[in-house]
XYZ file of C-alpha atoms in Angstrom:
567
model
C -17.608 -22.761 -12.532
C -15.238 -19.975 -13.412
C -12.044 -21.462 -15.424
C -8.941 -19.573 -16.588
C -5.400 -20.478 -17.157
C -4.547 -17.446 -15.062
C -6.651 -15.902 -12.664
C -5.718 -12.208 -11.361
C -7.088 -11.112 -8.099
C -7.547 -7.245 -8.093
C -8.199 -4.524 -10.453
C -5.406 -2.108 -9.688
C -2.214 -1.510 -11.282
C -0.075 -4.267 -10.306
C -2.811 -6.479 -11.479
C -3.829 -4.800 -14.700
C 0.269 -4.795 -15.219
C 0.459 -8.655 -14.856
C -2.943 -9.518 -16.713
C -1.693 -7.640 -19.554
C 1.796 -9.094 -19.746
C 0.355 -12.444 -19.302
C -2.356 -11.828 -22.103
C -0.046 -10.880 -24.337
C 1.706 -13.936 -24.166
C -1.079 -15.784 -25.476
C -2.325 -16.826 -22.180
C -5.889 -17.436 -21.104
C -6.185 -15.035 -18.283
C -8.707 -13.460 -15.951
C -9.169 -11.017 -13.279
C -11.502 -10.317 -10.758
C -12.144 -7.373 -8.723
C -14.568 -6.420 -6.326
C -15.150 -3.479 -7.421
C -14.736 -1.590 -11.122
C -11.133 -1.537 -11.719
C -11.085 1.832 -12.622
C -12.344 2.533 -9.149
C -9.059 0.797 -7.483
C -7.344 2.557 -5.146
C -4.355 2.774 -7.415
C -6.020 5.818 -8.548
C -5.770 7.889 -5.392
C -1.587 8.043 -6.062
C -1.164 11.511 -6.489
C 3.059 12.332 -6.614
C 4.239 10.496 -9.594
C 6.624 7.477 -10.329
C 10.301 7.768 -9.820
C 12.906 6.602 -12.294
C 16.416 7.618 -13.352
C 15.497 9.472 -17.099
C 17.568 12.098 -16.517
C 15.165 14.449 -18.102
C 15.183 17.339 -15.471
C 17.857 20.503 -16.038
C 19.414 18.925 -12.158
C 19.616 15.375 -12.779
C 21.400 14.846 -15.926
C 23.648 12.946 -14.220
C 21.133 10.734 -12.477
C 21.095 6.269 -12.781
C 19.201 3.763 -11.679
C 22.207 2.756 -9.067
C 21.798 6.323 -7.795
C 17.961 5.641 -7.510
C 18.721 2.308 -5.575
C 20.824 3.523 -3.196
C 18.383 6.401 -2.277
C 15.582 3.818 -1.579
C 17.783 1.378 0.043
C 18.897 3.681 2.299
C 15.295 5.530 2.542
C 14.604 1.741 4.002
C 16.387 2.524 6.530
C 18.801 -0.526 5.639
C 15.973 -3.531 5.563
C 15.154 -3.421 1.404
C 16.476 -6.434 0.037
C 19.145 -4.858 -2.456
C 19.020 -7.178 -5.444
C 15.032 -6.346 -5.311
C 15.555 -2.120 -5.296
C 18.263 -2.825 -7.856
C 15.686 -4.828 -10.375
C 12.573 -2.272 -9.789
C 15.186 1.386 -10.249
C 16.679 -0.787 -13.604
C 13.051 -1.358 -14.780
C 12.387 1.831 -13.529
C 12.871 3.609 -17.022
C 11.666 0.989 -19.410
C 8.758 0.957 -17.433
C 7.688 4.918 -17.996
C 8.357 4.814 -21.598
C 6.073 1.585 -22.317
C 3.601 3.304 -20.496
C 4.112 6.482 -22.905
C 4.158 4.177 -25.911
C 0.609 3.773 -24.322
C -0.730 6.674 -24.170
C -0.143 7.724 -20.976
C -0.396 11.281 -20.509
C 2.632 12.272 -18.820
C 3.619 15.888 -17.568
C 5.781 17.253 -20.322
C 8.590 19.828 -19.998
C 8.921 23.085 -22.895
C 11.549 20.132 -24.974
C 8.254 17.969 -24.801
C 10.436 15.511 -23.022
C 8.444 13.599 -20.053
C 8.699 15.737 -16.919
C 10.263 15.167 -13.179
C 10.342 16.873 -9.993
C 11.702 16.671 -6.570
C 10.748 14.377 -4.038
C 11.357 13.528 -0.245
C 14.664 11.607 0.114
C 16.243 11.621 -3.439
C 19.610 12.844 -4.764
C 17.813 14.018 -7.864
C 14.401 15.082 -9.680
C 13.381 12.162 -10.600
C 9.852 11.532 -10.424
C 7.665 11.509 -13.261
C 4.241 12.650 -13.248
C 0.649 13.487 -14.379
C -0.161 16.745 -12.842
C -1.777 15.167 -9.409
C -3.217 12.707 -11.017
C -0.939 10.301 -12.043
C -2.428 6.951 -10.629
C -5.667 7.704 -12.185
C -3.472 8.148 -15.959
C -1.645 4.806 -15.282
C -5.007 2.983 -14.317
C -6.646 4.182 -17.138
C -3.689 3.253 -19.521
C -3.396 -0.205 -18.396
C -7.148 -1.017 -18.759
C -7.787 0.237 -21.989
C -4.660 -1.944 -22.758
C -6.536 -4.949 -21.335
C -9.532 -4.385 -22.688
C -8.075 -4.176 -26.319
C -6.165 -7.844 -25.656
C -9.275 -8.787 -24.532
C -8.452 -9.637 -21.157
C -11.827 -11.106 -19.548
C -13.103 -9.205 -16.266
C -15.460 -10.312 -13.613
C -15.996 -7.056 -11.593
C -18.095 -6.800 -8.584
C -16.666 -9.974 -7.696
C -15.616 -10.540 -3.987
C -13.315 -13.689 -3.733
C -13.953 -14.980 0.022
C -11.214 -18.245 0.417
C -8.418 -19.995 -1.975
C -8.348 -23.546 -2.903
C -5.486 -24.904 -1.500
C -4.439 -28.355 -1.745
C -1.315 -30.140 -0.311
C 0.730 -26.921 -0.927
C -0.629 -25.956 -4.138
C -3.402 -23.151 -4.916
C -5.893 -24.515 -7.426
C -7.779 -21.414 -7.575
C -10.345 -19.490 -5.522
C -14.380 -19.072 -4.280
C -15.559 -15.830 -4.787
C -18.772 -13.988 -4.031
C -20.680 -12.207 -7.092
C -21.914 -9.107 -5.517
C -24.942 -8.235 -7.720
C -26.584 -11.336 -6.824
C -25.081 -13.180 -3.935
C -24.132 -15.939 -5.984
C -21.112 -18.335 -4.929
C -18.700 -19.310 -8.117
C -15.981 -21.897 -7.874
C -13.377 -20.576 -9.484
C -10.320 -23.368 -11.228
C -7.297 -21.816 -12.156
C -3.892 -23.239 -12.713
C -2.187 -19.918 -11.313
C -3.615 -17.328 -8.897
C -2.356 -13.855 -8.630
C -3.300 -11.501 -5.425
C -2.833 -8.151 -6.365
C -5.591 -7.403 -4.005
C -3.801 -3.526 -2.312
C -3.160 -2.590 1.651
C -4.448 -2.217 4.486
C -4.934 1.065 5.511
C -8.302 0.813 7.380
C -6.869 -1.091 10.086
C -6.676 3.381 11.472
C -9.560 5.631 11.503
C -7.329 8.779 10.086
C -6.497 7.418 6.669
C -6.066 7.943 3.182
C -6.910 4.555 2.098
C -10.390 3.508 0.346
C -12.829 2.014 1.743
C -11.735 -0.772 -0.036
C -8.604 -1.210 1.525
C -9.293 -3.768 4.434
C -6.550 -6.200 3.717
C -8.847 -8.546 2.985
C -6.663 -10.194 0.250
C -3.819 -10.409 2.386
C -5.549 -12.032 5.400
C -6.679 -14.786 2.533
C -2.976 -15.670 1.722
C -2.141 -15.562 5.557
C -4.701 -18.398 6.052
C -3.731 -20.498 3.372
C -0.087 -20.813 5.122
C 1.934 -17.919 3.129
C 3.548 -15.891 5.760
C 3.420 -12.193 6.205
C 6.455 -10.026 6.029
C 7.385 -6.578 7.932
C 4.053 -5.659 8.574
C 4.706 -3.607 11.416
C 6.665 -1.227 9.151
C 3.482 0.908 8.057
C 3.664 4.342 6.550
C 2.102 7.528 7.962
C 1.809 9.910 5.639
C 2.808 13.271 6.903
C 0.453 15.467 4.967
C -3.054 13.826 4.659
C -5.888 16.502 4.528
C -7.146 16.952 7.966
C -10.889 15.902 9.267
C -10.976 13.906 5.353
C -7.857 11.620 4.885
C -6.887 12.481 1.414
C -3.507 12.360 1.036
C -2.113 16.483 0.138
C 0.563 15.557 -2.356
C 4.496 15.440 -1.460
C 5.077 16.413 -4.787
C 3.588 20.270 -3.396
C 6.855 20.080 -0.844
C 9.040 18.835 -3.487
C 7.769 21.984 -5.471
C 8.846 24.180 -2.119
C 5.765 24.380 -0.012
C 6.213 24.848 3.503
C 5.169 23.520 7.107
C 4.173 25.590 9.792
C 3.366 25.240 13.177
C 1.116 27.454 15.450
C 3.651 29.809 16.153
C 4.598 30.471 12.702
C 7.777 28.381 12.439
C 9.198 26.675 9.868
C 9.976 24.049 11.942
C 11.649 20.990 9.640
C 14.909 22.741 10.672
C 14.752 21.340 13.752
C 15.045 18.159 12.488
C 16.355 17.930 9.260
C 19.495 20.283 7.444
C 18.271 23.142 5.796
C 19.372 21.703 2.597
C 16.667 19.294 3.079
C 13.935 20.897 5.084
C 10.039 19.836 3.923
C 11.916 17.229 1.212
C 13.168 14.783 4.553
C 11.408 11.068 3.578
C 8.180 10.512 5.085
C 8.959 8.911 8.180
C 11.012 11.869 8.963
C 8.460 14.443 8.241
C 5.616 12.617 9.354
C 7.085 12.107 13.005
C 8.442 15.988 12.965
C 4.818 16.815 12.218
C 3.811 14.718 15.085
C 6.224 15.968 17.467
C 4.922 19.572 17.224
C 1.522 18.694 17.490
C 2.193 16.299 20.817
C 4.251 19.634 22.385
C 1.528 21.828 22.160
C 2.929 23.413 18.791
C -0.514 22.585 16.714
C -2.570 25.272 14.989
C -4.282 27.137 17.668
C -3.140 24.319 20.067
C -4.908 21.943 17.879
C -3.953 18.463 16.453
C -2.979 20.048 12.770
C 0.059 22.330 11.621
C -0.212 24.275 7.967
C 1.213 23.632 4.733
C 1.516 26.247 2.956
C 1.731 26.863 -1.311
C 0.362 29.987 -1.797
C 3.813 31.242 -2.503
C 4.089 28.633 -4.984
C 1.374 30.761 -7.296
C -1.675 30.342 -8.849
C -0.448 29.226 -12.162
C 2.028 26.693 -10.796
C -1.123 25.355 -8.409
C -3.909 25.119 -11.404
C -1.069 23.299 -13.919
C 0.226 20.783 -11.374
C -2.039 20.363 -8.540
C -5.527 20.767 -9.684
C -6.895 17.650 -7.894
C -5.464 19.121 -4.279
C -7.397 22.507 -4.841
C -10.598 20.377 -5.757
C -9.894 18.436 -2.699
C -9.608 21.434 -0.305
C -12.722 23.277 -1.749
C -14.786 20.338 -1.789
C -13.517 18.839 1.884
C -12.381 21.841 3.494
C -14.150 25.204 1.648
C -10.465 26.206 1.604
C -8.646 27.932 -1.616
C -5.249 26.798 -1.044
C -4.631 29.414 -3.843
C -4.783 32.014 -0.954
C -5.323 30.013 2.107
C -2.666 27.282 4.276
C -3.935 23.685 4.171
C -4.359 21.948 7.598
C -2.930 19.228 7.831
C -1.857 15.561 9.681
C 0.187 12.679 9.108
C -2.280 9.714 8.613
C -2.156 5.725 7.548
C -1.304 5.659 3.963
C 0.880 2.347 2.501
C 1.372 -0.979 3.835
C 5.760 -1.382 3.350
C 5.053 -4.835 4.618
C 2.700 -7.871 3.162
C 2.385 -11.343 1.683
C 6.079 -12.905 1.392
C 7.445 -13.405 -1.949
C 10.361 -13.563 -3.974
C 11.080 -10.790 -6.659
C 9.473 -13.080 -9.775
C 6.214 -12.960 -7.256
C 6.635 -16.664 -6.115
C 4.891 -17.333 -2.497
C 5.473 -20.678 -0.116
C 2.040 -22.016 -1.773
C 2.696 -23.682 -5.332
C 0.877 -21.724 -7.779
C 0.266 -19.128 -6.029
C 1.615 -15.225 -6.749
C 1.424 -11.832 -5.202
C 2.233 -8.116 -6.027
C 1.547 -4.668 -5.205
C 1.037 -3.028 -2.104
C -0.672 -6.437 -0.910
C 3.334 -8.108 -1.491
C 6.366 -7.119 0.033
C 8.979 -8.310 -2.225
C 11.203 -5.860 -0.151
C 11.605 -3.010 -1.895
C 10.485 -0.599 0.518
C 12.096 -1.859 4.389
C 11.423 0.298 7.086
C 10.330 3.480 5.039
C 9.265 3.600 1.236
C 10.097 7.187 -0.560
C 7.495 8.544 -2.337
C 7.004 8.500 -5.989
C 8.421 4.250 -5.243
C 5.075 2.743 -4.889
C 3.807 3.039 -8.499
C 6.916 1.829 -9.445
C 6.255 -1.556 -7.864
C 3.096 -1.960 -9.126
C 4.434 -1.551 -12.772
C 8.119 -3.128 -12.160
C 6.539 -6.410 -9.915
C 3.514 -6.730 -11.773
C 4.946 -7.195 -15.279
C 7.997 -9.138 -14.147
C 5.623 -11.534 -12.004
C 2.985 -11.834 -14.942
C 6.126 -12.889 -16.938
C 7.448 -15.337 -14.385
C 3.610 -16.938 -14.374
C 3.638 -17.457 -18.067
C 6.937 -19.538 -17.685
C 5.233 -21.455 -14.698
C 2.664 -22.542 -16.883
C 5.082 -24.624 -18.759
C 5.951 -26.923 -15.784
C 3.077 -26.611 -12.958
C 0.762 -29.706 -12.426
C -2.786 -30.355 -13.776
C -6.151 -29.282 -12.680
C -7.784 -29.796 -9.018
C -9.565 -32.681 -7.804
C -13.240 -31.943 -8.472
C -13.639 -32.084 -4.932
C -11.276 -29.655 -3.967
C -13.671 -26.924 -5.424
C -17.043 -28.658 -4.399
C -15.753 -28.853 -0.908
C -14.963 -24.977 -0.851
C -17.914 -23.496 -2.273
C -19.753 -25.425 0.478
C -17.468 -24.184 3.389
C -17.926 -20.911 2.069
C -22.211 -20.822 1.966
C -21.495 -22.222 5.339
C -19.476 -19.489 6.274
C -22.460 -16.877 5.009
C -24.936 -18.636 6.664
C -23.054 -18.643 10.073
C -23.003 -15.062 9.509
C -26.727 -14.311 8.382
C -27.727 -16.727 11.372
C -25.992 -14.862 13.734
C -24.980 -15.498 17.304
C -24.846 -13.134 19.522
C -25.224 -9.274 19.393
C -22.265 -7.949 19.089
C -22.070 -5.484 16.371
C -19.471 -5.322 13.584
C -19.339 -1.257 12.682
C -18.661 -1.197 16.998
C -15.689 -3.852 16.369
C -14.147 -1.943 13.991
C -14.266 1.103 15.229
C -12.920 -0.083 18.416
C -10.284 -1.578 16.202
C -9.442 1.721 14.311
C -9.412 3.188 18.097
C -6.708 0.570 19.480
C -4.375 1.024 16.299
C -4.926 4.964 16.432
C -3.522 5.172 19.887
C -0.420 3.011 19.752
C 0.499 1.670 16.600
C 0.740 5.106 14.703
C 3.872 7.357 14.398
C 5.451 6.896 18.219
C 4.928 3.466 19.400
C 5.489 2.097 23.490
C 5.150 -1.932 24.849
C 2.849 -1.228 27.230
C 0.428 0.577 24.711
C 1.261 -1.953 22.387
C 0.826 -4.645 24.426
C -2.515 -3.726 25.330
C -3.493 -3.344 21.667
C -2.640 -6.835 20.742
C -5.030 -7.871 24.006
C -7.380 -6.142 22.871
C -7.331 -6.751 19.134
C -7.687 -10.444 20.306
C -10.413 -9.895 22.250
C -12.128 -8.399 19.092
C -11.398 -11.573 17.587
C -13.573 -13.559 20.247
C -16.104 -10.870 19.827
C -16.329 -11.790 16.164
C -17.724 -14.767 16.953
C -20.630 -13.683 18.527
C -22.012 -11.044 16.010
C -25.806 -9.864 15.186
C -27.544 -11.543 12.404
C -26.708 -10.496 9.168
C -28.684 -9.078 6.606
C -29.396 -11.602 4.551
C -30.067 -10.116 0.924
C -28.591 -11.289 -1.813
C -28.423 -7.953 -3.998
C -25.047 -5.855 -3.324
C -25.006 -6.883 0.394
C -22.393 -4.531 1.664
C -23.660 -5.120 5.352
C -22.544 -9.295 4.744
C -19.008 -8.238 2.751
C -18.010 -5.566 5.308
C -18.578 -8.127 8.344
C -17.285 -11.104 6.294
C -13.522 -8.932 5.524
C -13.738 -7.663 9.079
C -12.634 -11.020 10.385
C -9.473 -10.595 7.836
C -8.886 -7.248 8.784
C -8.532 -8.127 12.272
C -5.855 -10.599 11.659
C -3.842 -8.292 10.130
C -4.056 -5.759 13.247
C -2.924 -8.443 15.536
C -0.197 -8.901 12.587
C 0.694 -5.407 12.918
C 0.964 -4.472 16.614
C 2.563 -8.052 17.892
C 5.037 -7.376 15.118
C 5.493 -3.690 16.348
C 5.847 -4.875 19.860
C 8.142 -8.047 19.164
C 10.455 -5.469 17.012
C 12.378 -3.604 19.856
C 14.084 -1.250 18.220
C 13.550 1.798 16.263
C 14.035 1.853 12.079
C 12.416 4.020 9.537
C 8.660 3.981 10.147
C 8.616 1.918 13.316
C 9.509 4.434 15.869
C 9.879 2.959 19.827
C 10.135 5.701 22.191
C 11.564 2.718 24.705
C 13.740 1.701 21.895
C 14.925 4.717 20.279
C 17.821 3.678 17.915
C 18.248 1.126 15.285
C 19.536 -1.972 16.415
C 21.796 -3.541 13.370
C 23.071 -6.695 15.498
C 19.705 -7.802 16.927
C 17.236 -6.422 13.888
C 18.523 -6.390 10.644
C 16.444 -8.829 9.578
C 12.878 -8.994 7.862
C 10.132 -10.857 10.698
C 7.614 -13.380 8.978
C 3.960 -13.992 10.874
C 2.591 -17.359 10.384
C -1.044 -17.777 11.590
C -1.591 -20.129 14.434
C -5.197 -19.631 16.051
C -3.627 -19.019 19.013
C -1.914 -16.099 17.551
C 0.821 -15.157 15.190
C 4.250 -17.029 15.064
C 6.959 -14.793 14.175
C 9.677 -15.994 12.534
C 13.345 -14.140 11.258
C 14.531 -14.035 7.412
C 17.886 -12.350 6.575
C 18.038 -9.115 4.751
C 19.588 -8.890 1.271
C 22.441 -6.975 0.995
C 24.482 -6.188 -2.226
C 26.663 -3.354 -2.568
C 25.607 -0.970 0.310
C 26.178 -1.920 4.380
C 23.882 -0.189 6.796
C 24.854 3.518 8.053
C 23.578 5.725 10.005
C 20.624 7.629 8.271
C 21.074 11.114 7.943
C 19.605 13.965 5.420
């Protein structure tokens, strides 16, 4: 058996963030990821991390209140205030611990730590590695665990929670080298586990990014928050995924269509143009391409940063021209980037309070997996890392004082009892039943989300998702044996998440369906404005086998009331 005051699930930031906090604190803490952490998708964060320093020649007079009410009303209105107002206060603390660190920041000629524009703000404010900067964070933060000697199980696939009367007592997990099923006891859990985005086909998630953790919490009872509110990227690197930095467009790159238009003006102020939020962008991008107005009548429009010159491009964005000439055979140097908007963050996930807290004793969340709600209906860019950083040390911190007052260890049963539902579980799946294959169910999946839970969104599309997402379900049941081997099985864990990843479509487009109106990110063509008196509130999914229950929790609202979003 595995045993650890604190046990962390996931390698990226916002669990790196909390196992450090919590280490040094004294505490006996753990965490386990199922793959290296320095392979977390935390590193794929290009942009940068916003706060208020006030460092750039045009936002001297920048503040962390300036910085909330830019992502509140980025949220299109459904953030819970008192949250945005924590992370944009942390915000600054936050980039200079991380310096203390070693991170290499981005450095202006006065050496101080640099920031440039992004989509939505009222000031330069995000701070940044070139394109690299979730890679330099990750890095940071485990070299910062390893010296505190925080203990690491990697390759470690945790497949169910222990939980007991309303309290988590820790967690089963799968040891991928071997095949080997570990109990594991812990007197806190932490899911810091990442999104979703491989519910679509067109992403620029990992591989690793099935949701899995999430779907684990949404069994054990924890409700799901806002998960219809899911963020397309409006730049991802067509025919590949990768997300092509907004920080390019906050630099002045432009979009073009295929008849050489600059066409943001259409739908923004020229003021604005390419630097509208995401949402914005992402469903101008999408309008073209539906009327025709692709490249060469194709599903892609251009960015292009040649303008931007060569020295700019090789100092900032290194990682994009890598990413073109590898993916593409493109030189963006010289050359316009095609590109889509694509699945990229999950705004919504596992419900908790701003100190991490879930409805399950003892158990925590944070990160992308969370949704605390900092981000509503539309998260700006350059806010995720934030999160991880802000939620994951103030949620490590609120565990510590936990410790103080939560209960003593499990039954022995308790642990016994779910090691042997899980082998069960495996062997159901090795056994097989049927012959339905899982790489057919989830690409069938990928093709019911791609058509009407994307950027424009209908009932009747959606409506047939959710039946069909539930047939999936049934589907499930009757799969093709399972490989059976017990060394780095990828065929059993990819089949075993699937049945998570599932739940979290149906999630996804009943919420999107049940949601009739239109706010940030969740766009109805049949319900085309934002509907204050009916849906200003967050929705919460309880699982049911017969499907989700959706339930209503009011929004937070400190000093700003909803308005009508304009840029």
């Amino acid at each position: 058996m595995i045993k650890h005051d604190i046990v962390i699930v996931g390698g990226g930031l916002a669990g790196l963030r909390a196992a450090l906090e919590a280490r040094r604190a004294g505490v006996d803490v753990a965490v386990i990821s199922k793959l290296f952490p320095l392979r977390s998708h935390s590193c794929m964060a290009q942009g940068g991390l916003n706060a208020a320093l006030g460092n750039h020649p045009d936002s001297r007079s920048d503040s962390p209140e300036v910085h909330a009410f830019d992502t509140v009303k980025g949220s299109d209105y459904l953030a819970d205030q008192d949250a945005v107002e924590i992370m944009t206060r942390d915000g600054v603390e936050i980039v200079y611990e991380m310096e203390r660190w070693g991170c290499p920041w981005s450095r202006f000629d006065d050496g101080s730590i640099a920031q440039r524009p992004f989509g939505g703000q009222s000031f330069p404010r995000t701070c940044y590695g070139a394109d690299k900067t979730g890679l330099y964070l990750l890095q940071t933060l485990y070299e910062q665990c390893v010296r505190s000697e925080v203990r690491f199980y990697d390759e470690f696939l945790v497949v169910s929670l222990v939980v007991r009367d309303g309290r988590c007592f820790g967690a089963v997990a799968y040891e991928v080298a071997n095949g080997a099923i570990h109990a594991i006891e812990a007197r806190v859990l932490l899911l810091a586990t990442g999104g979703c985005g491989r519910l679509f086909s067109h992403t620029s998630n990992s591989l690793t990014s099935t949701g899995f953790g999430t779907a684990l919490a949404y069994l054990a009872g924890v409700p799901l928050k806002d998960m219809e509110f899911f963020q397309f990227h409006p730049t991802t690197l067509v025919g590949h995924g990768t997300t092509i930095t907004e920080g390019l467009r906050g630099q002045g790159a432009y979009l073009f269509n295929g008849a050489g238009e600059r066409f943001m003006e259409r739908y923004v102020s020229n003021a604005v143009m390419e630097r509208a939020p995401r949402d914005i962008v992402a469903r101008a991008v999408q309008t073209e391409i539906n009327s025709g107005r692709g490249i060469g009548g194709e599903r892609y429009v251009h960015l292009d940063v040649r303008h931007l010159g060569e020295e700019k491009l090789q100092t900032m964005f290194p990682g994009i021209i890598e990413v073109c000439q590898e993916f593409r055979k493109i030189d963006p140097i010289r050359e316009m980037i095609p590109v889509a908007p694509g699945a990229h963050y999950t705004m919504g996930g596992i419900d908790v309070n701003a100190d991490g807290e879930t409805e399950v004793d003892g158990l925590y969340a944070a990160g992308e997996c969370a949704c605390v709600s900092v981000h509503g209906a539309n998260r700006l860019g350059g806010n995720s890392l934030l999160d991880t950083l802000v939620f994951g040390r103030r949620t490590g911190r609120a565990i510590v004082e936990y410790l103080g007052r939560a209960r003593g260890a499990p039954p022995a049963a308790g642990a016994a009892d779910a090691v042997r539902s899980a082998e069960e579980n495996l062997a159901k799946l090795v056994a097989g039943s049927g012959t339905e294959d899982p790489t057919a169910l989830r690409r069938r999946m990928n093709l019911l989300m791609d058509e009407s839970v994307t950027v424009y969104r209908e009932d009747g599309a959606l409506a047939r998702t959710v039946e069909g997402i539930r047939d999936l379900q049934e589907r499930y049941t009757r799969m093709r044996p399972i490989y059976g081997g017990r060394r780095f099985n990828y065929d059993l864990i990819w089949s075993l998440e699937l049945r998570g990843t599932l739940l979290l479509a149906e999630v996804v487009a009943a919420g999107a369906r049940i949601r009739k109106e239109s706010r940030g990110s969740h766009y109805r063509t049949d319900y085309p404005e934002r509907d204050d008196a009916s849906w200003l509130k967050h929705t919460l999914a309880y699982f049911r086998p017969e499907g989700p229950e959706f339930r209503g929790k009011p929004v937070t609202i400190t000093k700003w009331s909803p308005q009508e979003r304009r840029y």
